[in-house]
mmCIF file of C-alpha atoms in Angstrom:
data_model
loop_
_atom_site.group_PDB
_atom_site.id
_atom_site.type_symbol
_atom_site.label_atom_id
_atom_site.label_comp_id
_atom_site.label_asym_id
_atom_site.label_seq_id
_atom_site.Cartn_x
_atom_site.Cartn_y
_atom_site.Cartn_z
ATOM 1 C CA MET A 19 109.625 130.809 145.351
ATOM 2 C CA THR A 20 113.384 130.730 145.102
ATOM 3 C CA LEU A 21 115.475 133.664 143.789
ATOM 4 C CA ARG A 22 116.388 131.739 140.606
ATOM 5 C CA THR A 23 112.673 130.955 139.972
ATOM 6 C CA GLU A 24 111.797 134.619 140.301
ATOM 7 C CA LEU A 25 114.652 135.593 137.993
ATOM 8 C CA VAL A 26 113.560 133.126 135.340
ATOM 9 C CA ALA A 27 109.910 134.251 135.515
ATOM 10 C CA ALA A 28 110.907 137.856 135.176
ATOM 11 C CA ALA A 29 113.268 137.091 132.352
ATOM 12 C CA ARG A 30 110.537 135.138 130.548
ATOM 13 C CA GLU A 31 108.232 138.157 130.760
ATOM 14 C CA THR A 32 111.029 140.409 129.572
ATOM 15 C CA ILE A 33 111.683 138.380 126.438
ATOM 16 C CA ALA A 34 108.013 137.990 125.635
ATOM 17 C CA LYS A 35 107.584 141.749 125.544
ATOM 18 C CA GLY A 36 111.029 142.704 124.223
ATOM 19 C CA SER A 37 111.601 140.319 121.304
ATOM 20 C CA GLN A 38 108.818 138.248 119.797
ATOM 21 C CA SER A 39 111.348 136.677 117.321
ATOM 22 C CA PHE A 40 113.802 135.521 119.977
ATOM 23 C CA ALA A 41 110.954 134.482 122.298
ATOM 24 C CA ALA A 42 109.497 132.246 119.529
ATOM 25 C CA ALA A 43 112.835 130.704 118.781
ATOM 26 C CA SER A 44 113.748 130.166 122.480
ATOM 27 C CA THR A 45 110.753 127.835 122.971
ATOM 28 C CA LEU A 46 112.604 125.175 120.921
ATOM 29 C CA PHE A 47 115.504 124.970 123.410
ATOM 30 C CA ALA A 48 115.669 122.230 126.031
ATOM 31 C CA PRO A 49 114.300 123.616 129.337
ATOM 32 C CA ALA A 50 117.620 124.272 131.029
ATOM 33 C CA THR A 51 119.107 126.000 128.003
ATOM 34 C CA ARG A 52 115.929 127.984 127.474
ATOM 35 C CA GLU A 53 115.969 129.387 131.031
ATOM 36 C CA ARG A 54 119.601 130.372 130.683
ATOM 37 C CA ALA A 55 118.838 132.032 127.386
ATOM 38 C CA TRP A 56 116.087 134.070 128.959
ATOM 39 C CA LEU A 57 118.402 135.061 131.875
ATOM 40 C CA LEU A 58 121.080 136.254 129.478
ATOM 41 C CA TYR A 59 118.475 138.068 127.333
ATOM 42 C CA ALA A 60 117.255 139.967 130.423
ATOM 43 C CA TRP A 61 120.632 141.485 130.900
ATOM 44 C CA CYS A 62 121.234 142.282 127.319
ATOM 45 C CA ARG A 63 117.771 143.874 127.107
ATOM 46 C CA ALA A 64 118.316 145.963 130.138
ATOM 47 C CA ALA A 65 121.734 147.148 128.884
ATOM 48 C CA ASP A 66 120.259 148.157 125.525
ATOM 49 C CA ASP A 67 117.329 149.913 127.186
ATOM 50 C CA LEU A 68 119.564 151.891 129.491
ATOM 51 C CA THR A 69 121.786 152.953 126.616
ATOM 52 C CA ASP A 70 118.894 154.013 124.330
ATOM 53 C CA GLY A 71 116.625 155.482 126.942
ATOM 54 C CA GLN A 72 113.825 153.091 126.062
ATOM 55 C CA GLU A 73 111.676 150.370 127.641
ATOM 56 C CA LEU A 74 111.830 146.736 126.308
ATOM 57 C CA GLY A 75 113.159 148.006 122.982
ATOM 58 C CA HIS A 76 110.546 150.586 122.383
ATOM 59 C CA GLY A 77 110.409 154.402 122.591
ATOM 60 C CA ALA A 78 114.143 155.002 122.039
ATOM 61 C CA ALA A 79 115.171 158.604 122.861
ATOM 62 C CA PRO A 80 118.486 160.320 123.544
ATOM 63 C CA THR A 81 119.233 160.123 127.287
ATOM 64 C CA GLY A 82 121.273 163.327 127.341
ATOM 65 C CA ALA A 83 123.824 161.730 129.723
ATOM 66 C CA ALA A 84 125.141 158.788 127.625
ATOM 67 C CA ARG A 85 128.502 158.548 129.383
ATOM 68 C CA ASP A 86 126.901 158.593 132.807
ATOM 69 C CA VAL A 87 124.568 155.816 131.715
ATOM 70 C CA GLN A 88 127.482 153.794 130.365
ATOM 71 C CA ALA A 89 129.374 154.176 133.615
ATOM 72 C CA GLN A 90 126.247 152.950 135.522
ATOM 73 C CA LEU A 91 125.890 149.974 133.195
ATOM 74 C CA GLU A 92 129.501 148.975 133.661
ATOM 75 C CA ALA A 93 129.365 149.441 137.473
ATOM 76 C CA LEU A 94 126.198 147.349 137.854
ATOM 77 C CA THR A 95 127.684 144.602 135.628
ATOM 78 C CA ALA A 96 130.864 144.532 137.586
ATOM 79 C CA ALA A 97 128.918 144.422 140.898
ATOM 80 C CA ALA A 98 126.971 141.469 139.586
ATOM 81 C CA LEU A 99 129.999 139.544 138.507
ATOM 82 C CA ASP A 100 132.561 140.391 141.107
ATOM 83 C CA GLY A 101 130.383 140.450 144.284
ATOM 84 C CA CYS A 102 127.291 139.116 145.939
ATOM 85 C CA ALA A 103 125.548 142.339 146.940
ATOM 86 C CA ALA A 104 122.003 142.934 145.683
ATOM 87 C CA VAL A 105 121.714 144.301 142.199
ATOM 88 C CA PRO A 106 118.717 145.071 139.902
ATOM 89 C CA LEU A 107 117.072 141.980 138.551
ATOM 90 C CA PRO A 108 118.560 141.872 135.032
ATOM 91 C CA PHE A 109 122.041 142.071 136.565
ATOM 92 C CA ALA A 110 121.148 139.348 139.062
ATOM 93 C CA ALA A 111 120.065 137.272 135.998
ATOM 94 C CA LEU A 112 123.543 137.808 134.435
ATOM 95 C CA ARG A 113 125.184 136.764 137.683
ATOM 96 C CA GLU A 114 123.203 133.555 137.693
ATOM 97 C CA VAL A 115 123.805 132.551 134.102
ATOM 98 C CA ALA A 116 127.471 133.475 134.311
ATOM 99 C CA ARG A 117 127.860 131.302 137.431
ATOM 100 C CA GLU A 118 125.987 128.364 135.898
ATOM 101 C CA THR A 119 127.862 128.369 132.601
ATOM 102 C CA GLY A 120 131.344 129.670 133.430
ATOM 103 C CA MET A 121 130.737 132.456 130.939
ATOM 104 C CA PRO A 122 134.068 134.007 129.799
ATOM 105 C CA ARG A 123 134.298 137.619 131.097
ATOM 106 C CA ARG A 124 135.737 138.743 127.762
ATOM 107 C CA PHE A 125 132.441 138.285 126.002
ATOM 108 C CA ILE A 126 130.580 140.378 128.574
ATOM 109 C CA ASP A 127 133.214 143.054 128.483
ATOM 110 C CA ASP A 128 133.248 143.163 124.688
ATOM 111 C CA HIS A 129 129.440 143.520 124.719
ATOM 112 C CA LEU A 130 129.635 146.443 127.015
ATOM 113 C CA ALA A 131 132.182 148.007 124.643
ATOM 114 C CA GLY A 132 129.441 148.180 122.019
ATOM 115 C CA PHE A 133 127.307 150.332 124.280
ATOM 116 C CA ALA A 134 130.322 152.565 124.923
ATOM 117 C CA LEU A 135 130.585 153.143 121.155
ATOM 118 C CA ASP A 136 126.957 154.318 121.161
ATOM 119 C CA ALA A 137 127.691 156.491 124.221
ATOM 120 C CA ALA A 138 130.555 158.145 122.351
ATOM 121 C CA ASP A 139 128.195 158.874 119.376
ATOM 122 C CA TRP A 140 130.506 156.744 117.180
ATOM 123 C CA ARG A 141 129.987 156.309 113.496
ATOM 124 C CA PRO A 142 131.314 153.609 111.111
ATOM 125 C CA GLN A 143 133.637 154.808 108.291
ATOM 126 C CA ASP A 144 133.720 151.556 106.347
ATOM 127 C CA GLU A 145 132.576 147.892 106.326
ATOM 128 C CA ASN A 146 135.245 146.822 108.845
ATOM 129 C CA ASP A 147 134.085 149.495 111.295
ATOM 130 C CA LEU A 148 130.461 148.337 110.850
ATOM 131 C CA LEU A 149 131.316 144.658 111.452
ATOM 132 C CA ARG A 150 133.353 145.546 114.508
ATOM 133 C CA TYR A 151 130.335 147.312 115.941
ATOM 134 C CA CYS A 152 128.093 144.371 114.961
ATOM 135 C CA TYR A 153 130.511 142.110 116.869
ATOM 136 C CA HIS A 154 130.320 144.126 119.973
ATOM 137 C CA VAL A 155 126.492 144.461 120.147
ATOM 138 C CA ALA A 156 125.451 141.139 118.601
ATOM 139 C CA GLY A 157 128.400 138.781 117.767
ATOM 140 C CA THR A 158 129.270 138.713 121.466
ATOM 141 C CA VAL A 159 125.713 137.638 122.194
ATOM 142 C CA GLY A 160 126.169 134.808 119.690
ATOM 143 C CA CYS A 161 129.292 133.731 121.525
ATOM 144 C CA MET A 162 127.647 133.952 124.828
ATOM 145 C CA MET A 163 124.578 131.976 123.611
ATOM 146 C CA ALA A 164 127.000 129.361 122.288
ATOM 147 C CA VAL A 165 128.448 128.922 125.833
ATOM 148 C CA VAL A 166 124.870 128.771 127.175
ATOM 149 C CA MET A 167 124.249 125.944 124.755
ATOM 150 C CA GLY A 168 127.306 124.042 125.930
ATOM 151 C CA VAL A 169 130.048 125.119 123.452
ATOM 152 C CA SER A 170 133.498 125.085 125.009
ATOM 153 C CA PRO A 171 135.110 128.594 125.356
ATOM 154 C CA GLN A 172 138.171 126.953 123.765
ATOM 155 C CA ASP A 173 136.303 125.863 120.632
ATOM 156 C CA GLN A 174 137.299 128.916 118.576
ATOM 157 C CA ASP A 175 135.843 127.890 115.191
ATOM 158 C CA THR A 176 132.359 127.127 116.627
ATOM 159 C CA LEU A 177 132.466 130.413 118.529
ATOM 160 C CA ASP A 178 133.383 132.242 115.315
ATOM 161 C CA ARG A 179 130.359 130.723 113.601
ATOM 162 C CA ALA A 180 128.141 131.664 116.573
ATOM 163 C CA CYS A 181 129.550 135.179 116.257
ATOM 164 C CA ASP A 182 128.734 135.101 112.589
ATOM 165 C CA LEU A 183 125.047 134.462 113.286
ATOM 166 C CA GLY A 184 125.056 137.477 115.660
ATOM 167 C CA LEU A 185 126.606 139.637 112.883
ATOM 168 C CA ALA A 186 123.950 138.446 110.435
ATOM 169 C CA PHE A 187 121.182 139.295 112.910
ATOM 170 C CA GLN A 188 122.549 142.795 113.529
ATOM 171 C CA LEU A 189 122.983 143.565 109.840
ATOM 172 C CA ALA A 190 119.346 142.689 109.299
ATOM 173 C CA ASN A 191 118.363 144.842 112.338
ATOM 174 C CA ILE A 192 120.312 147.828 110.926
ATOM 175 C CA ALA A 193 118.630 147.334 107.542
ATOM 176 C CA ARG A 194 115.207 147.293 109.089
ATOM 177 C CA ASP A 195 115.770 150.144 111.455
ATOM 178 C CA VAL A 196 117.881 152.510 109.404
ATOM 179 C CA VAL A 197 115.147 155.161 109.161
ATOM 180 C CA PRO A 198 113.876 155.003 112.813
ATOM 181 C CA ASP A 199 117.526 155.058 113.958
ATOM 182 C CA ALA A 200 118.180 158.155 111.891
ATOM 183 C CA GLN A 201 115.039 159.756 113.491
ATOM 184 C CA VAL A 202 116.745 159.501 116.965
ATOM 185 C CA GLY A 203 120.161 160.580 115.769
ATOM 186 C CA ARG A 204 121.770 157.230 115.182
ATOM 187 C CA CYS A 205 123.540 156.059 112.054
ATOM 188 C CA TYR A 206 125.181 152.634 111.449
ATOM 189 C CA ILE A 207 125.643 153.120 107.661
ATOM 190 C CA PRO A 208 129.308 153.433 106.773
ATOM 191 C CA ALA A 209 130.305 156.959 105.774
ATOM 192 C CA HIS A 210 131.691 155.860 102.432
ATOM 193 C CA TRP A 211 128.403 154.172 101.548
ATOM 194 C CA LEU A 212 126.633 157.514 102.229
ATOM 195 C CA ALA A 213 129.220 159.296 100.135
ATOM 196 C CA ARG A 214 128.668 156.938 97.227
ATOM 197 C CA GLU A 215 124.949 157.805 97.351
ATOM 198 C CA GLY A 216 125.649 161.487 97.720
ATOM 199 C CA LEU A 217 123.873 161.618 101.160
ATOM 200 C CA ASP A 218 124.671 162.698 104.596
ATOM 201 C CA GLU A 219 123.230 160.826 107.611
ATOM 202 C CA ALA A 220 120.564 163.542 108.275
ATOM 203 C CA GLN A 221 118.932 162.587 104.946
ATOM 204 C CA LEU A 222 118.409 158.938 105.896
ATOM 205 C CA ALA A 223 115.094 159.860 107.463
ATOM 206 C CA ASP A 224 113.946 161.894 104.459
ATOM 207 C CA PRO A 225 111.162 160.078 102.540
ATOM 208 C CA ALA A 226 112.526 161.553 99.346
ATOM 209 C CA GLN A 227 115.658 159.442 99.766
ATOM 210 C CA ARG A 228 113.988 156.070 100.232
ATOM 211 C CA ALA A 229 115.381 154.646 96.974
ATOM 212 C CA ALA A 230 118.956 155.368 98.037
ATOM 213 C CA VAL A 231 118.297 154.086 101.561
ATOM 214 C CA SER A 232 116.895 150.929 100.093
ATOM 215 C CA ARG A 233 120.014 150.263 98.085
ATOM 216 C CA MET A 234 122.104 150.532 101.208
ATOM 217 C CA ALA A 235 119.671 148.314 103.198
ATOM 218 C CA GLN A 236 119.842 145.677 100.383
ATOM 219 C CA ARG A 237 123.638 145.800 100.583
ATOM 220 C CA LEU A 238 123.416 145.050 104.306
ATOM 221 C CA VAL A 239 121.154 142.115 103.747
ATOM 222 C CA ALA A 240 123.513 140.782 101.022
ATOM 223 C CA MET A 241 126.413 141.043 103.419
ATOM 224 C CA ALA A 242 124.501 139.043 106.053
ATOM 225 C CA ALA A 243 124.130 136.065 103.679
ATOM 226 C CA GLY A 244 127.639 134.761 103.973
ATOM 227 C CA TYR A 245 127.607 134.983 107.761
ATOM 228 C CA ARG A 246 124.332 133.031 107.833
ATOM 229 C CA ARG A 247 125.826 130.313 105.778
ATOM 230 C CA SER A 248 128.856 130.072 108.077
ATOM 231 C CA ALA A 249 126.655 130.022 111.149
ATOM 232 C CA ARG A 250 124.697 126.998 109.942
ATOM 233 C CA VAL A 251 127.895 124.971 109.943
ATOM 234 C CA GLY A 252 128.345 125.830 113.623
ATOM 235 C CA ALA A 253 124.663 125.082 114.383
ATOM 236 C CA ALA A 254 125.097 121.566 113.042
ATOM 237 C CA ARG A 255 127.504 120.885 115.954
ATOM 238 C CA LEU A 256 124.949 121.704 118.646
ATOM 239 C CA PRO A 257 122.585 119.312 120.517
ATOM 240 C CA PHE A 258 119.436 118.783 118.417
ATOM 241 C CA ARG A 259 117.082 121.178 120.249
ATOM 242 C CA SER A 260 119.655 123.910 120.366
ATOM 243 C CA ARG A 261 120.398 123.380 116.686
ATOM 244 C CA LEU A 262 116.653 123.619 115.916
ATOM 245 C CA ALA A 263 116.287 126.888 117.945
ATOM 246 C CA VAL A 264 119.289 128.513 116.244
ATOM 247 C CA LEU A 265 118.198 127.557 112.722
ATOM 248 C CA ALA A 266 114.626 128.915 113.553
ATOM 249 C CA ALA A 267 116.169 132.181 114.751
ATOM 250 C CA ASP A 268 118.256 132.310 111.628
ATOM 251 C CA GLY A 269 115.184 131.792 109.478
ATOM 252 C CA ILE A 270 113.178 134.478 111.272
ATOM 253 C CA TYR A 271 115.865 137.125 111.219
ATOM 254 C CA GLY A 272 116.869 136.189 107.763
ATOM 255 C CA ALA A 273 113.286 136.580 106.639
ATOM 256 C CA ILE A 274 113.138 140.097 108.219
ATOM 257 C CA GLY A 275 116.198 141.179 106.178
ATOM 258 C CA GLU A 276 114.864 139.531 102.974
ATOM 259 C CA LYS A 277 111.508 141.305 103.402
ATOM 260 C CA VAL A 278 113.307 144.619 103.848
ATOM 261 C CA ALA A 279 115.181 143.960 100.644
ATOM 262 C CA GLU A 280 112.057 142.900 98.794
ATOM 263 C CA LEU A 281 110.010 145.875 99.863
ATOM 264 C CA GLY A 282 112.598 148.293 98.529
ATOM 265 C CA PRO A 283 111.664 151.947 99.177
ATOM 266 C CA HIS A 284 108.489 150.829 100.945
ATOM 267 C CA ALA A 285 110.365 148.892 103.688
ATOM 268 C CA TRP A 286 109.831 151.793 106.233
ATOM 269 C CA ASP A 287 106.150 152.443 105.595
ATOM 270 C CA ALA A 288 105.623 150.253 108.607
ATOM 271 C CA ARG A 289 107.937 148.193 110.771
ATOM 272 C CA VAL A 290 108.792 144.934 109.037
ATOM 273 C CA ARG A 291 107.634 141.945 111.021
ATOM 274 C CA ILE A 292 107.165 138.183 110.426
ATOM 275 C CA SER A 293 103.697 136.977 111.214
ATOM 276 C CA GLY A 294 102.986 134.181 113.683
ATOM 277 C CA ALA A 295 102.033 131.878 110.820
ATOM 278 C CA GLY A 296 105.272 132.857 109.060
ATOM 279 C CA LYS A 297 107.333 132.069 112.124
ATOM 280 C CA LEU A 298 105.642 128.625 112.380
ATOM 281 C CA GLY A 299 106.524 127.918 108.778
ATOM 282 C CA LEU A 300 110.149 129.021 109.324
ATOM 283 C CA ALA A 301 110.322 126.824 112.437
ATOM 284 C CA ALA A 302 109.113 123.814 110.360
ATOM 285 C CA ARG A 303 111.700 124.628 107.693
ATOM 286 C CA ALA A 304 114.348 124.759 110.456
ATOM 287 C CA GLY A 305 113.283 121.356 111.657
ATOM 288 C CA LEU A 306 113.995 119.925 108.198
ATOM 289 C CA ARG A 307 117.277 121.774 107.913
ATOM 290 C CA SER A 308 118.334 120.555 111.376
ATOM 291 C CA LEU A 309 118.383 116.985 110.011
ATOM 292 C CA GLY A 310 121.086 117.876 107.589
ATOM 293 C CA SER A 311 124.845 118.289 107.972
ATOM 294 C CA GLY A 312 124.909 122.098 107.928
ATOM 295 C CA GLY A 313 127.213 122.082 104.925
ATOM 296 C CA ASN A 314 130.830 123.055 104.958
ATOM 297 C CA ALA A 315 130.765 126.745 104.126
ATOM 298 C CA PRO A 316 134.287 128.101 104.655
ATOM 299 C CA ARG A 317 134.953 131.340 106.560
ATOM 300 C CA GLU A 318 137.516 132.641 104.119
ATOM 301 C CA GLY A 319 136.819 136.290 103.319
ATOM 302 C CA LEU A 320 134.520 136.825 106.372
ATOM 303 C CA TRP A 321 135.358 139.228 109.167
ATOM 304 C CA THR A 322 136.698 137.499 112.232
ATOM 305 C CA ARG A 323 136.080 138.518 115.831
ATOM 306 C CA PRO A 324 139.107 139.791 117.807
ATOM 307 C CA ARG A 325 141.051 137.251 119.832
ATOM 308 C CA GLN A 326 142.168 137.911 123.378
ATOM 309 C CA PRO A 327 145.411 136.363 124.789
#
């Protein structure tokens, strides 16, 4: 078994355990793209797990040494990209996918910067802060996935729209996880939203405040809608199977956000999930949508990722 085969097999196992939604959508990619998506996911998952003191996205707990963990993450990533010495498997997976796709280093560095914000116990003050954080932790992944799918690093508009899908996914994730995040000392709700509700972040985990928490979660889901529309325009430019996978992922994560909004104060009685049958239905709907043009939703008024010279 070659090293690459081992990396792909391990990455496939990681995504199956770490993200059922992404794993389901990834099966729609063409084989080469699917394997590269798994390799990229393995690194992203490992970075997230190191930062949150968890395993495959579960059991998050404060590490007590966030800055040391961030330094380790940055050092291992640099070792993977800048050398050929042995590194842990997820970092070897990043090395492989970066080599195969010519992945721009700026997206990898910007993704690491999101973990640095968490390590610094950062909090958003307003919507712009929130979207900047969403860019670092998820919009960059959208950009990297676009490159995996063959989008040129010079195609700025398509990369903007790939970033938009990442922003939408992260807004849905924050809405779903606002209470469990609060239980481990994390808060991604802007300070002025909390002030408007007369809350402080410690109250986000209080069952007595579920109505107020629900209003803020619904606001997050509403914010995501414009970014989802924009992303569909970019998806229409992709090869058919990549377009299908992206639209399926959009449907699944969009459904998660919509379910959080629909459940209102009961959205945190149990973790919101989409059933297997529900995912199949969303995949079928994505198949129909993939036959269309993707529309022409403008990006005016949407937050735009930072440009590097």
